[in-house]
PDB file of C-alpha atoms in Angstrom:
ATOM      1  CA  MET A1388      13.223  16.436  16.595  1.00  0.00           C
ATOM      2  CA  ASN A1389       9.507  15.878  17.227  1.00  0.00           C
ATOM      3  CA  LYS A1390       8.815  19.297  15.742  1.00  0.00           C
ATOM      4  CA  GLN A1391      10.244  18.113  12.426  1.00  0.00           C
ATOM      5  CA  ILE A1392       8.460  14.742  12.420  1.00  0.00           C
ATOM      6  CA  PHE A1393       5.041  15.555  13.822  1.00  0.00           C
ATOM      7  CA  ASN A1394       3.748  18.549  11.908  1.00  0.00           C
ATOM      8  CA  ILE A1395       0.949  19.576   9.546  1.00  0.00           C
ATOM      9  CA  PRO A1396       2.926  19.139   6.274  1.00  0.00           C
ATOM     10  CA  ASN A1397       3.958  15.591   7.243  1.00  0.00           C
ATOM     11  CA  GLY A1398       0.347  14.865   8.179  1.00  0.00           C
ATOM     12  CA  ILE A1399      -0.704  16.017   4.694  1.00  0.00           C
ATOM     13  CA  THR A1400       1.914  13.722   3.211  1.00  0.00           C
ATOM     14  CA  LEU A1401       0.540  10.831   5.235  1.00  0.00           C
ATOM     15  CA  LEU A1402      -2.968  11.695   3.944  1.00  0.00           C
ATOM     16  CA  ARG A1403      -1.573  11.502   0.414  1.00  0.00           C
ATOM     17  CA  MET A1404      -0.298   8.037   1.200  1.00  0.00           C
ATOM     18  CA  LEU A1405      -3.718   7.005   2.553  1.00  0.00           C
ATOM     19  CA  GLY A1406      -5.445   8.441  -0.535  1.00  0.00           C
ATOM     20  CA  THR A1407      -2.970   6.585  -2.710  1.00  0.00           C
ATOM     21  CA  LEU A1408      -3.857   3.324  -1.018  1.00  0.00           C
ATOM     22  CA  CYS A1409      -7.558   4.088  -1.609  1.00  0.00           C
ATOM     23  CA  LEU A1410      -6.839   4.427  -5.342  1.00  0.00           C
ATOM     24  CA  LEU A1411      -6.038   0.710  -5.340  1.00  0.00           C
ATOM     25  CA  PHE A1412      -9.717  -0.032  -4.843  1.00  0.00           C
ATOM     26  CA  LEU A1413     -11.095   2.289  -7.533  1.00  0.00           C
ATOM     27  CA  ARG A1414     -11.640   1.591 -11.197  1.00  0.00           C
ATOM     28  CA  PRO A1415      -9.255   3.774 -13.227  1.00  0.00           C
ATOM     29  CA  LEU A1416     -10.395   6.771 -15.291  1.00  0.00           C
ATOM     30  CA  THR A1417     -13.764   7.030 -13.471  1.00  0.00           C
ATOM     31  CA  PRO A1418     -14.934  10.279 -11.925  1.00  0.00           C
ATOM     32  CA  LEU A1419     -14.245   8.963  -8.401  1.00  0.00           C
ATOM     33  CA  PHE A1420     -10.735   7.856  -9.429  1.00  0.00           C
ATOM     34  CA  PHE A1421     -10.011  11.265 -11.000  1.00  0.00           C
ATOM     35  CA  GLY A1422     -11.385  13.069  -7.944  1.00  0.00           C
ATOM     36  CA  LEU A1423      -9.151  11.188  -5.496  1.00  0.00           C
ATOM     37  CA  TYR A1424      -6.244  11.270  -7.946  1.00  0.00           C
ATOM     38  CA  THR A1425      -6.548  15.041  -8.214  1.00  0.00           C
ATOM     39  CA  LEU A1426      -6.804  15.453  -4.442  1.00  0.00           C
ATOM     40  CA  THR A1427      -3.657  13.365  -3.874  1.00  0.00           C
ATOM     41  CA  GLY A1428      -1.832  15.463  -6.457  1.00  0.00           C
ATOM     42  CA  LEU A1429      -2.869  18.686  -4.756  1.00  0.00           C
ATOM     43  CA  THR A1430      -1.644  17.404  -1.407  1.00  0.00           C
ATOM     44  CA  ASP A1431       1.717  16.710  -3.058  1.00  0.00           C
ATOM     45  CA  ALA A1432       2.065  20.361  -3.977  1.00  0.00           C
ATOM     46  CA  LEU A1433       0.623  21.564  -0.656  1.00  0.00           C
ATOM     47  CA  ASP A1434       2.792  19.653   1.810  1.00  0.00           C
ATOM     48  CA  GLY A1435       6.115  21.035   0.498  1.00  0.00           C
ATOM     49  CA  TRP A1436       4.852  24.536   0.166  1.00  0.00           C
ATOM     50  CA  LEU A1437       3.368  24.465   3.620  1.00  0.00           C
ATOM     51  CA  ALA A1438       6.527  22.986   5.137  1.00  0.00           C
ATOM     52  CA  ARG A1439       8.566  25.846   3.734  1.00  0.00           C
ATOM     53  CA  LYS A1440       5.975  28.469   4.804  1.00  0.00           C
ATOM     54  CA  LEU A1441       5.798  27.092   8.397  1.00  0.00           C
ATOM     55  CA  GLY A1442       9.552  26.569   8.622  1.00  0.00           C
ATOM     56  CA  THR A1443       9.130  22.836   9.306  1.00  0.00           C
ATOM     57  CA  ALA A1444      10.913  21.557   6.226  1.00  0.00           C
ATOM     58  CA  GLY A1445      13.514  18.959   7.075  1.00  0.00           C
ATOM     59  CA  GLY A1446      15.214  15.763   6.071  1.00  0.00           C
ATOM     60  CA  PHE A1447      12.475  13.497   7.453  1.00  0.00           C
ATOM     61  CA  GLY A1448       9.739  15.358   5.610  1.00  0.00           C
ATOM     62  CA  ALA A1449      11.707  15.264   2.365  1.00  0.00           C
ATOM     63  CA  ARG A1450      12.194  11.497   2.663  1.00  0.00           C
ATOM     64  CA  LEU A1451       8.553  10.989   3.638  1.00  0.00           C
ATOM     65  CA  ASP A1452       7.508  13.060   0.579  1.00  0.00           C
ATOM     66  CA  SER A1453       9.807  10.991  -1.681  1.00  0.00           C
ATOM     67  CA  ALA A1454       8.319   7.749  -0.254  1.00  0.00           C
ATOM     68  CA  ALA A1455       4.778   9.102  -0.774  1.00  0.00           C
ATOM     69  CA  ASP A1456       5.661  10.059  -4.356  1.00  0.00           C
ATOM     70  CA  LEU A1457       7.109   6.640  -5.056  1.00  0.00           C
ATOM     71  CA  THR A1458       4.071   4.909  -3.508  1.00  0.00           C
ATOM     72  CA  PHE A1459       1.684   7.164  -5.495  1.00  0.00           C
ATOM     73  CA  TYR A1460       3.397   6.475  -8.813  1.00  0.00           C
ATOM     74  CA  LEU A1461       3.672   2.721  -8.178  1.00  0.00           C
ATOM     75  CA  VAL A1462      -0.054   2.483  -7.367  1.00  0.00           C
ATOM     76  CA  VAL A1463      -1.027   4.668 -10.336  1.00  0.00           C
ATOM     77  CA  LEU A1464       1.208   2.558 -12.598  1.00  0.00           C
ATOM     78  CA  MET A1465      -0.465  -0.620 -11.311  1.00  0.00           C
ATOM     79  CA  LYS A1466      -3.888   0.837 -12.031  1.00  0.00           C
ATOM     80  CA  LEU A1467      -3.085   2.378 -15.380  1.00  0.00           C
ATOM     81  CA  PHE A1468      -0.571  -0.157 -16.758  1.00  0.00           C
ATOM     82  CA  PRO A1469      -3.154  -2.308 -18.486  1.00  0.00           C
ATOM     83  CA  ILE A1470      -4.571   0.731 -20.257  1.00  0.00           C
ATOM     84  CA  LEU A1471      -1.146   2.121 -21.127  1.00  0.00           C
ATOM     85  CA  TRP A1472       0.061  -1.306 -22.380  1.00  0.00           C
ATOM     86  CA  GLU A1473      -2.836  -1.499 -24.804  1.00  0.00           C
ATOM     87  CA  THR A1474      -2.523   2.142 -25.897  1.00  0.00           C
ATOM     88  CA  LEU A1475       1.199   2.929 -26.206  1.00  0.00           C
ATOM     89  CA  PRO A1476       3.711   1.664 -28.762  1.00  0.00           C
ATOM     90  CA  SER A1477       6.457  -0.699 -27.650  1.00  0.00           C
ATOM     91  CA  GLY A1478       9.189   1.875 -28.185  1.00  0.00           C
ATOM     92  CA  ILE A1479       7.891   3.879 -25.257  1.00  0.00           C
ATOM     93  CA  TRP A1480       8.259   0.816 -23.025  1.00  0.00           C
ATOM     94  CA  TYR A1481      11.941   0.462 -24.011  1.00  0.00           C
ATOM     95  CA  ALA A1482      12.416   4.149 -23.133  1.00  0.00           C
ATOM     96  CA  VAL A1483      10.632   3.658 -19.799  1.00  0.00           C
ATOM     97  CA  GLY A1484      12.878   0.678 -19.064  1.00  0.00           C
ATOM     98  CA  ALA A1485      16.021   2.672 -19.780  1.00  0.00           C
ATOM     99  CA  ILE A1486      14.777   5.519 -17.574  1.00  0.00           C
ATOM    100  CA  LEU A1487      14.085   3.076 -14.749  1.00  0.00           C
ATOM    101  CA  VAL A1488      17.656   1.757 -15.028  1.00  0.00           C
ATOM    102  CA  LEU A1489      18.937   5.329 -14.852  1.00  0.00           C
ATOM    103  CA  ARG A1490      16.732   6.091 -11.877  1.00  0.00           C
ATOM    104  CA  LEU A1491      17.825   2.926 -10.037  1.00  0.00           C
ATOM    105  CA  SER A1492      21.423   3.885 -10.800  1.00  0.00           C
ATOM    106  CA  CYS A1493      20.781   7.235  -9.058  1.00  0.00           C
ATOM    107  CA  TYR A1494      19.506   5.456  -5.942  1.00  0.00           C
ATOM    108  CA  PHE A1495      22.402   2.953  -6.013  1.00  0.00           C
ATOM    109  CA  VAL A1496      25.113   5.608  -6.382  1.00  0.00           C
ATOM    110  CA  ALA A1497      23.555   7.681  -3.568  1.00  0.00           C
ATOM    111  CA  ALA A1498      23.209   4.684  -1.295  1.00  0.00           C
ATOM    112  CA  VAL A1499      26.862   3.726  -1.778  1.00  0.00           C
ATOM    113  CA  LYS A1500      28.255   7.246  -1.700  1.00  0.00           C
ATOM    114  CA  PHE A1501      26.091   8.839   0.990  1.00  0.00           C
ATOM    115  CA  ARG A1502      24.892   5.710   2.802  1.00  0.00           C
ATOM    116  CA  THR A1503      21.271   6.780   2.608  1.00  0.00           C
ATOM    117  CA  PHE A1504      18.257   6.689   0.305  1.00  0.00           C
ATOM    118  CA  ALA A1505      18.521   9.855  -1.709  1.00  0.00           C
ATOM    119  CA  SER A1506      15.997  11.338  -4.106  1.00  0.00           C
ATOM    120  CA  LEU A1507      16.601  14.928  -5.085  1.00  0.00           C
ATOM    121  CA  HIS A1508      13.824  17.431  -5.522  1.00  0.00           C
ATOM    122  CA  THR A1509      15.352  19.101  -8.585  1.00  0.00           C
ATOM    123  CA  TYR A1510      13.414  21.288 -10.963  1.00  0.00           C
ATOM    124  CA  LEU A1511      13.605  18.564 -13.602  1.00  0.00           C
ATOM    125  CA  ASN A1512      12.379  15.934 -11.155  1.00  0.00           C
ATOM    126  CA  LYS A1513       9.443  18.222 -10.215  1.00  0.00           C
ATOM    127  CA  LEU A1514       8.707  18.781 -13.928  1.00  0.00           C
ATOM    128  CA  THR A1515       8.804  15.006 -14.484  1.00  0.00           C
ATOM    129  CA  GLY A1516       6.393  14.456 -11.594  1.00  0.00           C
ATOM    130  CA  ALA A1517       3.991  17.060 -12.970  1.00  0.00           C
ATOM    131  CA  ALA A1518       4.166  15.613 -16.480  1.00  0.00           C
ATOM    132  CA  VAL A1519       3.585  12.053 -15.278  1.00  0.00           C
ATOM    133  CA  PHE A1520       0.732  13.296 -13.055  1.00  0.00           C
ATOM    134  CA  LEU A1521      -1.070  14.832 -16.031  1.00  0.00           C
ATOM    135  CA  LEU A1522      -0.853  11.606 -18.106  1.00  0.00           C
ATOM    136  CA  PRO A1523      -4.197  10.042 -17.026  1.00  0.00           C
ATOM    137  CA  TYR A1524      -6.022  13.217 -17.947  1.00  0.00           C
ATOM    138  CA  LEU A1525      -4.581  13.014 -21.482  1.00  0.00           C
ATOM    139  CA  LEU A1526      -5.128   9.282 -22.075  1.00  0.00           C
ATOM    140  CA  PRO A1527      -8.525   9.777 -23.729  1.00  0.00           C
ATOM    141  CA  SER A1528      -7.068  12.356 -26.142  1.00  0.00           C
ATOM    142  CA  GLY A1529      -5.435  11.548 -29.471  1.00  0.00           C
ATOM    143  CA  TYR A1530      -2.153  12.981 -28.200  1.00  0.00           C
ATOM    144  CA  SER A1531      -1.305  10.452 -25.486  1.00  0.00           C
ATOM    145  CA  THR A1532       1.548   8.772 -27.436  1.00  0.00           C
ATOM    146  CA  LEU A1533       3.199  12.078 -28.337  1.00  0.00           C
ATOM    147  CA  TYR A1534       2.752  13.269 -24.778  1.00  0.00           C
ATOM    148  CA  CYS A1535       4.301  10.079 -23.381  1.00  0.00           C
ATOM    149  CA  TRP A1536       7.385  10.576 -25.594  1.00  0.00           C
ATOM    150  CA  ALA A1537       7.752  14.102 -24.168  1.00  0.00           C
ATOM    151  CA  VAL A1538       7.388  12.737 -20.638  1.00  0.00           C
ATOM    152  CA  CYS A1539      10.084  10.124 -21.345  1.00  0.00           C
ATOM    153  CA  ALA A1540      12.466  12.860 -22.591  1.00  0.00           C
ATOM    154  CA  ILE A1541      11.884  14.949 -19.461  1.00  0.00           C
ATOM    155  CA  ALA A1542      12.232  11.950 -17.180  1.00  0.00           C
ATOM    156  CA  ALA A1543      15.486  10.860 -18.861  1.00  0.00           C
ATOM    157  CA  ALA A1544      16.949  14.309 -18.530  1.00  0.00           C
ATOM    158  CA  ALA A1545      15.931  14.430 -14.843  1.00  0.00           C
ATOM    159  CA  ALA A1546      17.454  11.015 -14.077  1.00  0.00           C
ATOM    160  CA  CYS A1547      20.682  11.895 -15.902  1.00  0.00           C
ATOM    161  CA  GLU A1548      20.898  15.199 -14.018  1.00  0.00           C
ATOM    162  CA  GLU A1549      20.339  13.492 -10.651  1.00  0.00           C
ATOM    163  CA  LEU A1550      22.968  10.836 -11.440  1.00  0.00           C
ATOM    164  CA  MET A1551      25.487  13.512 -12.430  1.00  0.00           C
ATOM    165  CA  ILE A1552      24.774  15.426  -9.247  1.00  0.00           C
ATOM    166  CA  HIS A1553      25.312  12.355  -7.065  1.00  0.00           C
ATOM    167  CA  LEU A1554      28.535  11.561  -8.869  1.00  0.00           C
ATOM    168  CA  ARG A1555      29.803  15.133  -8.686  1.00  0.00           C
ATOM    169  CA  VAL A1556      29.045  16.317  -5.144  1.00  0.00           C
ATOM    170  CA  GLN A1557      30.802  15.258  -1.951  1.00  0.00           C
ATOM    171  CA  ALA A1558      27.845  15.591   0.405  1.00  0.00           C
ATOM    172  CA  TYR A1559      24.155  14.861  -0.066  1.00  0.00           C
ATOM    173  CA  HIS A1560      21.766  17.831   0.032  1.00  0.00           C
ATOM    174  CA  SER A1561      18.130  16.930  -0.635  1.00  0.00           C
ATOM    175  CA  ASP A1562      17.264  20.493  -1.477  1.00  0.00           C
ATOM    176  CA  ARG A1563      19.572  20.760  -4.515  1.00  0.00           C
ATOM    177  CA  LYS A1564      17.455  22.214  -7.343  1.00  0.00           C
ATOM    178  CA  SER A1565      19.714  21.718 -10.335  1.00  0.00           C
ATOM    179  CA  ILE A1566      23.127  20.559 -11.440  1.00  0.00           C
ATOM    180  CA  LEU A1567      23.772  24.230 -12.143  1.00  0.00           C
ATOM    181  CA  ALA A1568      23.253  25.156  -8.450  1.00  0.00           C
ATOM    182  CA  LYS A1569      26.464  26.215  -6.713  1.00  0.00           C
ATOM    183  CA  GLY A1570      27.577  25.669  -3.171  1.00  0.00           C
ATOM    184  CA  GLN A1571      25.012  23.111  -2.111  1.00  0.00           C
TER     185      GLN A1571
END
């Protein structure tokens, strides 16, 4: 049990959480913000890869990673929301609200059905995370609104897929990569 909880990948995830908290104290879209933001993003990719490489991947690490992801995106949203609110059209906010309802539905269904917090690491969820992560880099460009619509489409597809998976399967498997995956 300790082998799964106390390991290098989980330590990297905890560093991501610490870096995320540090973002709270930085002004958004500054070089220091982008530097720490980029570093936290790299640790997100590194911890899972390293856990698989070292054979330490497990349920605790997956849940810790999901909590770190959620914390990261909440903090980034808090920091960038004023900029996004001023920049993006209202239609995007309605789409974001609908996606949040879908995402909360996923968590609710999983909590009731599997009696645990469940957030799948599907390919579409990973694509959504990458697309959301790139958003601050694209804010200064003239394509931020178009890009945000694309991110909303990907995020909606990912949330729908996860909800369908939770409704369809009998047992929770955090490593399910797609609704098309068999036998998981």
